[in-house]
Coordinates of C-alpha atoms in Angstrom, one line a residue:
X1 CA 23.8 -11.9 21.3
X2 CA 21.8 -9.4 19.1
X3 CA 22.7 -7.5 16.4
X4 CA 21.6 -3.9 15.5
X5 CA 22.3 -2.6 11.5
X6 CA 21.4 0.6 9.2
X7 CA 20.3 1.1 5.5
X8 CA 17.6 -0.7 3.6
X9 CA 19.1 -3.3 0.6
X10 CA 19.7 -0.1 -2.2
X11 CA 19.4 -3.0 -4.9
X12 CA 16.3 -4.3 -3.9
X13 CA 13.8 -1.2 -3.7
X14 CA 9.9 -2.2 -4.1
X15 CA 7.0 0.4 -4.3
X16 CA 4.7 -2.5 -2.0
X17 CA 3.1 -2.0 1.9
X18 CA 5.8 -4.9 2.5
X19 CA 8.9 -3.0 1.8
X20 CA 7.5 0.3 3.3
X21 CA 7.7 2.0 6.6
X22 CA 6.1 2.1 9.5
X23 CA 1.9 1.4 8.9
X24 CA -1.0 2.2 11.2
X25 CA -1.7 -1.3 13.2
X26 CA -5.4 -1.7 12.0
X27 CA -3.9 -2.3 8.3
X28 CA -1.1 -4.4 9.7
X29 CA -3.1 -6.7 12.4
X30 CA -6.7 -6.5 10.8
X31 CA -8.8 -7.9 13.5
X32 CA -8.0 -12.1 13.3
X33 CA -7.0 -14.2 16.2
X34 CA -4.4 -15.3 14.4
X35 CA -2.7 -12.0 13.9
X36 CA -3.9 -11.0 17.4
X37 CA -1.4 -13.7 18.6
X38 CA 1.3 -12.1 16.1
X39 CA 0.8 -8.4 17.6
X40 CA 1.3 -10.3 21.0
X41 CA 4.8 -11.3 20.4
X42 CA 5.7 -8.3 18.3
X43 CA 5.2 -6.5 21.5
X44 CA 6.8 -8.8 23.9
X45 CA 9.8 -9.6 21.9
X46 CA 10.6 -5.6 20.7
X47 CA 12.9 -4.4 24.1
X48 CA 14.8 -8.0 24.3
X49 CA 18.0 -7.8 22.2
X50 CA 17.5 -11.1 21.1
X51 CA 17.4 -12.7 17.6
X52 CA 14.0 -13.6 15.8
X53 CA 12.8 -15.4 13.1
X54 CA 9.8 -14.6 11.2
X55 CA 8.6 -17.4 9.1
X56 CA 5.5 -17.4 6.5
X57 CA 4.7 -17.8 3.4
X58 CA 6.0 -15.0 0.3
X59 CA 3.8 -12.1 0.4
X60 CA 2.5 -11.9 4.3
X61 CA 4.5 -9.1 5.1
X62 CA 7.2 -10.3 7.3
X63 CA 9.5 -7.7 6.1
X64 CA 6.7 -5.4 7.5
X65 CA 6.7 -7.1 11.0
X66 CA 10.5 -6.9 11.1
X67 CA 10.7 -3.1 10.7
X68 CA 7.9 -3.1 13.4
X69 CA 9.7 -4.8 15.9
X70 CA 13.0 -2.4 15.0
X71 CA 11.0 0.8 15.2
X72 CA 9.4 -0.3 18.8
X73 CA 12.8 -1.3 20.2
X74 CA 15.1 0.9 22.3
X75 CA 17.5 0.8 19.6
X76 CA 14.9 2.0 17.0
X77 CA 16.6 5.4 15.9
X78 CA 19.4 3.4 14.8
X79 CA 20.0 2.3 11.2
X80 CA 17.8 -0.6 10.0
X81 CA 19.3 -2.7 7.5
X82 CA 17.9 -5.1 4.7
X83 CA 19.9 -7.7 3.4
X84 CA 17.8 -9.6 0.7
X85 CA 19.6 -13.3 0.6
X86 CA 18.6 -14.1 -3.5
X87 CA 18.6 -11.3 -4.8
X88 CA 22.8 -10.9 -4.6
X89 CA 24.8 -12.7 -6.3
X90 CA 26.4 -15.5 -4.7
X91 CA 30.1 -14.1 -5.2
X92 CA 28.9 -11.1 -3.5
X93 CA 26.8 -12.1 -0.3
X94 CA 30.4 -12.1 1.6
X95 CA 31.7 -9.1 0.5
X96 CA 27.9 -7.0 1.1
X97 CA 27.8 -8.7 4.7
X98 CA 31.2 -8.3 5.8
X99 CA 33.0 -6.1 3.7
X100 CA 36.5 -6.0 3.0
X101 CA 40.1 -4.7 3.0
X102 CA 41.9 -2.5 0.4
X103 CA 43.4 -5.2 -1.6
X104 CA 41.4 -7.9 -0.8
X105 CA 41.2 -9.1 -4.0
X106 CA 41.6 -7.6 -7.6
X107 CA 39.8 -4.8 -7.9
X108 CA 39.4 -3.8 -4.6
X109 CA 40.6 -0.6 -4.5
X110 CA 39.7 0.6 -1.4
X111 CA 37.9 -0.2 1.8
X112 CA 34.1 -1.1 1.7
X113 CA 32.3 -1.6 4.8
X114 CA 29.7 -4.3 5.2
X115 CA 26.1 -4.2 6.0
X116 CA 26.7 -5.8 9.5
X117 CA 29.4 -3.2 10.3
X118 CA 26.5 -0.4 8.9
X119 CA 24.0 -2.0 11.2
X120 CA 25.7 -1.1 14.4
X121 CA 23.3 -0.1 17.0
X122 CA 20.4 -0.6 15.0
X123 CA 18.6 -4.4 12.9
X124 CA 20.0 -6.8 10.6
X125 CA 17.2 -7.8 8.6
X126 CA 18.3 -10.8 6.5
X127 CA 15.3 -11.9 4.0
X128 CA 14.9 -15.1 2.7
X129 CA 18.0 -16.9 5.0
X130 CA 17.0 -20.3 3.7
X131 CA 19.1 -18.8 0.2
X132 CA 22.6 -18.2 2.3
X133 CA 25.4 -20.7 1.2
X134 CA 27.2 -23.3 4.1
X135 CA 30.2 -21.4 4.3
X136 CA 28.7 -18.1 5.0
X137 CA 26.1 -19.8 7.8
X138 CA 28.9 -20.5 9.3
X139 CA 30.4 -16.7 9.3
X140 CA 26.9 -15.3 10.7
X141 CA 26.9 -18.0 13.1
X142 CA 29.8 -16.9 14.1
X143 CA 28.8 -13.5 14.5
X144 CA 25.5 -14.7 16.6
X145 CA 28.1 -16.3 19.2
X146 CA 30.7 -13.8 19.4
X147 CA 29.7 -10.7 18.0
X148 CA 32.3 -10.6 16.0
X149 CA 33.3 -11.1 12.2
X150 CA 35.8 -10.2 9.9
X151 CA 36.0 -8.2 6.5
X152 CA 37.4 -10.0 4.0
X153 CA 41.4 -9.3 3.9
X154 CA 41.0 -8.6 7.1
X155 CA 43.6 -9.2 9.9
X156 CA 41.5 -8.3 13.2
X157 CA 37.8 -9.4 14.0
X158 CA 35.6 -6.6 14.4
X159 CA 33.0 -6.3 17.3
X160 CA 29.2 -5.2 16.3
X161 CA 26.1 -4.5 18.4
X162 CA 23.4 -5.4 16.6
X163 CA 19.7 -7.0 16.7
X164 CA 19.1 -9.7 13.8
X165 CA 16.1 -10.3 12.4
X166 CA 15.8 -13.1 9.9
X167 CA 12.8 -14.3 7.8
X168 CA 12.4 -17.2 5.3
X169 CA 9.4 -18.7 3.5
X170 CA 10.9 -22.7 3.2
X171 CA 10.9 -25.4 6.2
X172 CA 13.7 -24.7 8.4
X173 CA 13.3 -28.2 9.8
X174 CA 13.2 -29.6 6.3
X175 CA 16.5 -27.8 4.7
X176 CA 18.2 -29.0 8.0
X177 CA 17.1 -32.6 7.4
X178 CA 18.5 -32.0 3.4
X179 CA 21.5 -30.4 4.6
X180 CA 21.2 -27.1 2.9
X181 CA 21.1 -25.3 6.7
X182 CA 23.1 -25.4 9.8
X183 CA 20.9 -26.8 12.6
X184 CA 23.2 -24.9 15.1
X185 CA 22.8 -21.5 13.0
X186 CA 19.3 -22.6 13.3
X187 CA 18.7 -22.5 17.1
X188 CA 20.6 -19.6 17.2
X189 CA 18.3 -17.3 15.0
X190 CA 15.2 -19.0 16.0
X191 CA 15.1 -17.5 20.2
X192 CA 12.0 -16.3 19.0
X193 CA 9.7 -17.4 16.0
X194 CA 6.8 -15.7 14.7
X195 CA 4.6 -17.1 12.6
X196 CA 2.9 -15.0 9.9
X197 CA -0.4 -16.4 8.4
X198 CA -1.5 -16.0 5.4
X199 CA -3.8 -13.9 4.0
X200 CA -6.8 -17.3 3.3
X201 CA -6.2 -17.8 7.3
X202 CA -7.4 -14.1 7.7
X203 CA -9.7 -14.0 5.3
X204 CA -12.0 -11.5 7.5
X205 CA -9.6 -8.9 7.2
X206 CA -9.9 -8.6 3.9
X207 CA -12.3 -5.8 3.9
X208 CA -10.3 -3.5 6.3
X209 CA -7.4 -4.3 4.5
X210 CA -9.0 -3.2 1.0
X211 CA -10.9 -0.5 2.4
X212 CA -7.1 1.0 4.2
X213 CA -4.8 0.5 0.9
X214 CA -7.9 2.1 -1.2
X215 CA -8.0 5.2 1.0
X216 CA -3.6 4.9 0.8
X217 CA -3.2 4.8 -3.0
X218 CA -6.1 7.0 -3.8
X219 CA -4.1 9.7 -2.3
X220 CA -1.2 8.5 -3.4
X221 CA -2.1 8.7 -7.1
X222 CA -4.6 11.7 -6.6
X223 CA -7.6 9.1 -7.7
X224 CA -10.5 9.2 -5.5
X225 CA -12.2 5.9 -5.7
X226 CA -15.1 4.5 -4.6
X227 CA -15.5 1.6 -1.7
X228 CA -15.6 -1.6 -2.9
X229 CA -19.0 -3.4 -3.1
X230 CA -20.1 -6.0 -1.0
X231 CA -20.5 -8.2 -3.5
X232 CA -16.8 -7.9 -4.6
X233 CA -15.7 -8.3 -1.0
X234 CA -16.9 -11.3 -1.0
X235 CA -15.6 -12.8 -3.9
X236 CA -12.2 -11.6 -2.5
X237 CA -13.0 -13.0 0.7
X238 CA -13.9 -16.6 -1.5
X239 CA -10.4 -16.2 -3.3
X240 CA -7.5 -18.3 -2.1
X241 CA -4.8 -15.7 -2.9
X242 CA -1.8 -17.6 -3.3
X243 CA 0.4 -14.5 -3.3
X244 CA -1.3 -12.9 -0.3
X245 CA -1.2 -9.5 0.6
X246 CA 1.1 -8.4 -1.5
X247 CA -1.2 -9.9 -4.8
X248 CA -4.0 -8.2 -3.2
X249 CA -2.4 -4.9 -2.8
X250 CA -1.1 -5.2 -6.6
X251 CA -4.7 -5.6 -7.0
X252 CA -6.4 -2.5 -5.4
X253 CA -3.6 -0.5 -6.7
X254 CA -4.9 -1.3 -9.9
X255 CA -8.2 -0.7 -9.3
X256 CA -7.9 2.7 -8.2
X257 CA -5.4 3.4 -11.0
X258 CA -7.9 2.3 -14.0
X259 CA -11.1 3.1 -11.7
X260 CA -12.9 0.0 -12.4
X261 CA -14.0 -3.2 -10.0
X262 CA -13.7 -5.1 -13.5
X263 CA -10.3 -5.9 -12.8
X264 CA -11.1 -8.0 -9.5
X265 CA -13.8 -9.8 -12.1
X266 CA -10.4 -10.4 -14.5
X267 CA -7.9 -11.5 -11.8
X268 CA -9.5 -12.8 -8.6
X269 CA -12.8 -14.4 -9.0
X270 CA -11.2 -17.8 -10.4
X271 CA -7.4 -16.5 -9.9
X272 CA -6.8 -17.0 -13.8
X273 CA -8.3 -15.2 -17.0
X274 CA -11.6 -17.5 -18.8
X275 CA -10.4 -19.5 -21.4
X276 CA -10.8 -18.4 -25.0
X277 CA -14.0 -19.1 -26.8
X278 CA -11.6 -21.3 -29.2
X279 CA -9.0 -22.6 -28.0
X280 CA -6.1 -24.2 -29.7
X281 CA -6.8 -27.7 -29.9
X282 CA -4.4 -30.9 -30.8
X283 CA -6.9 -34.1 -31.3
X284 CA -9.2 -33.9 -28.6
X285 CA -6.6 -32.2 -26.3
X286 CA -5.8 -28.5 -25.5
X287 CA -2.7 -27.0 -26.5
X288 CA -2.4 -25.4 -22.8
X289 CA 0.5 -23.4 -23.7
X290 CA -1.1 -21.6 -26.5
X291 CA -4.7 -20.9 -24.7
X292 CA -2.5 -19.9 -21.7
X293 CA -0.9 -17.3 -24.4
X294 CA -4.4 -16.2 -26.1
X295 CA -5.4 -15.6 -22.5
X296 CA -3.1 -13.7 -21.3
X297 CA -2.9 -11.4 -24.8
X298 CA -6.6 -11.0 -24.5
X299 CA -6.5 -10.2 -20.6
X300 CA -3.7 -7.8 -21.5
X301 CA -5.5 -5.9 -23.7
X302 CA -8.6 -5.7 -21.4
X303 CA -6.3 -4.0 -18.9
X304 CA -4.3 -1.9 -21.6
X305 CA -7.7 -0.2 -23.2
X306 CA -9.0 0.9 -19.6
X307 CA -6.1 1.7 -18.6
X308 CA -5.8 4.3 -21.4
X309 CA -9.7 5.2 -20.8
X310 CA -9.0 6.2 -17.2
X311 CA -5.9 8.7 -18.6
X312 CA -8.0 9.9 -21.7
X313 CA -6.2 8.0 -24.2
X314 CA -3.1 9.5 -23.3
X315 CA -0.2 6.8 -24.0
X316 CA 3.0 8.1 -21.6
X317 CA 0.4 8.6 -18.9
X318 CA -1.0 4.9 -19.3
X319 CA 2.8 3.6 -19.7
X320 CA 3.0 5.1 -16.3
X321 CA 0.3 4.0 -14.8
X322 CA 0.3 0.2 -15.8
X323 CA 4.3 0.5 -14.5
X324 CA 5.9 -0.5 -17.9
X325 CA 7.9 1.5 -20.7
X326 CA 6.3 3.8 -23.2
X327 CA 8.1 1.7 -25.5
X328 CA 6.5 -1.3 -24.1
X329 CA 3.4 -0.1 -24.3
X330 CA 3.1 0.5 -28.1
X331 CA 4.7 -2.9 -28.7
X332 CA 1.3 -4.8 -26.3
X333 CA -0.8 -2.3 -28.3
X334 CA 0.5 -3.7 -31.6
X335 CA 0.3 -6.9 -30.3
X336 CA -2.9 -7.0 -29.0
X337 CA -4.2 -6.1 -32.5
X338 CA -4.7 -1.9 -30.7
X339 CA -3.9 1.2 -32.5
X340 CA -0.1 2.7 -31.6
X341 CA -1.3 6.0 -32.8
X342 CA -4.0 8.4 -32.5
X343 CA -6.5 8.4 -29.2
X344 CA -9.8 6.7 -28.9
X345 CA -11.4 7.7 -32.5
X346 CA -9.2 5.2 -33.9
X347 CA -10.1 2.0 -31.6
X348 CA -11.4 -0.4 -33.7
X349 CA -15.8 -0.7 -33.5
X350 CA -16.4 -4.0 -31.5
X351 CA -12.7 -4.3 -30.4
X352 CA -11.4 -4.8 -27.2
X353 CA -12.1 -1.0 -26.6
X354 CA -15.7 -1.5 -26.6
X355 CA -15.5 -4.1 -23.8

């Protein structure tokens, strides 16, 4: 049985490729083998109503492949709805699933339908799957078999037509062999598996992948920037980029937001800022908490001053920029040791302004 479901998680919203719509298949696939095989299934599996598991590691865009395989399916004008496992509460997961009854329980007012009833003829995406407790793998198994569940209070099982889609970055095999997942649920949501590599295993799409997101957020943020060198292609290409596309899309928004290819330099050419030229030292051994914390303040800073440069020193518009509160902002300028008033005048000679 498939299921089919409607809106995306309203609690969860992210500004990333990997939480976005639908995105042209050269900035999806690249050119790989490996996600040649990928764009395979995705194609095969898309008209068969049947359940699918996308598995990978956090980052390679399987929320991204799951809206794919929604949007190519007959049932793709049809709601699709996220359900991101961790990020509810665990109190909660039953009641945004299933729903439930006026009266259900104090403080249940009235009637709230669940996001499987609100994904009828369309795709339940449930993230993360690995996170859902015993007792409600067995209500979605349930559902898988029958088609069927009931809202909480309820006194009738409910009939949904729906595709699911599930995704998890932990070993399925693993958590089955700990007990923490139902190896029945298991076979059910895993007709078909895709595997998404990550981005170190597709390391020569890097440069499409860059050159695609630049051209995005550069008209996204109204910030022409220029093409990344070669030689900074290749040192992203070197990098093993543990948080895959989703780091490196962090990272070239940020590039075209302070303007500058010093920020690959800072973040990706050894994945961590240099040490400090003195580092805190107990004995003969480093205090790695507090050079971790000089670092960080000093790579901060770094980021803060050019952000402020590429907005002409204008603090709200820098706040924005770098994603953070105004108020935030004034409290890393004092912090860092930066003016929190007046513009550029009042940057201190040699400080981290000069940089």
């Amino acid at each position: 049985m498939g299921i089919l479901l409607s809106r995306d998680d309203d609690r969860v919203k992210s500004d990333t490729i990997l939480s976005l719509g639908l995105l042209p298949d050269a900035l999806v696939f690249g050119q790989s083998e490996v996600m040649r095989v990928v764009r395979l299934k995705v194609e095969k599996v898309a008209g068969a109503n049947v359940p699918v598991l996308i598995r990978g590691e956090s980052g390679t865009g399987k929320e991204v492949i799951a809206r794919l395989i929604h949007a190519r399916s007959p049932w793709g004008s049809g709601p699709f709805v996220k359900v991101n496992c961790p990020a509810i509460p665990g109190t909660l997961v039953e009641s945004e699933l299933f729903g439930y009854q006026q009266g259900a329980f104090t403080g249940a007012s009235g009637t709230k339908p669940g996001r499987v009833e609100m994904a009828r003829h369309g795709t339940l995406f449930l993230d993360e799957i690995a996170e859902l407790e015993p007792g409600l793998q067995a209500k979605l198994l349930q559902l898988l078999q029958d088609g069927q569940f009931c809202p909480i209070g309820g006194q009738e099982d409910k009939q949904v037509e729906a595709r699911v889609v599930c995704a998890t970055n932990r070993n399925l095999e693993e958590e089955i062999r700990k007990g923490s997942f139902r190896q029945d649920l298991f076979y059910r949501i895993n007709v078909v598996s895709i595997h998404m590599p990550s981005l170190r295993e597709r390391a020569a799409d890097i440069p499409l992948i860059c050159d695609s997101l630049r051209q995005m957020y550069s008209e996204r943020f109204d910030r022409p920037a220029r093409p990344f060198s070669a030689r900074k292609l290749e040192v992203l290409q070197r990098y093993h980029w543990p948080g895959n596309i989703r780091e490196l899309e962090n990272l070239v928004k940020r590039y075209v937001i302070l303007g500058s290819e010093d920020v690959i330099n800072l973040e990706a050419t050894e994945g961590r800022a240099a040490l400090p030229e003195s580092p805190a030292v107990s004995g003969n051994v480093l205090s790695l908490k507090k050079v971790t914390r000089q670092a960080m303040r000093e790579l901060e800073g770094k980021i803060i001053v050019k952000a402020l440069q590429a907005n002409n020193w204008n603090r709200r518009r820098a706040a924005s920029a770098l994603e953070i509160s105004y108020r935030a902002l004034l409290y890393k300028l004092k912090e860092a040791g930066l003016p929190t008033r007046g513009g550029r005048r009042n940057v201190p000679s040699g400080g981290l302004g000069d940089e």
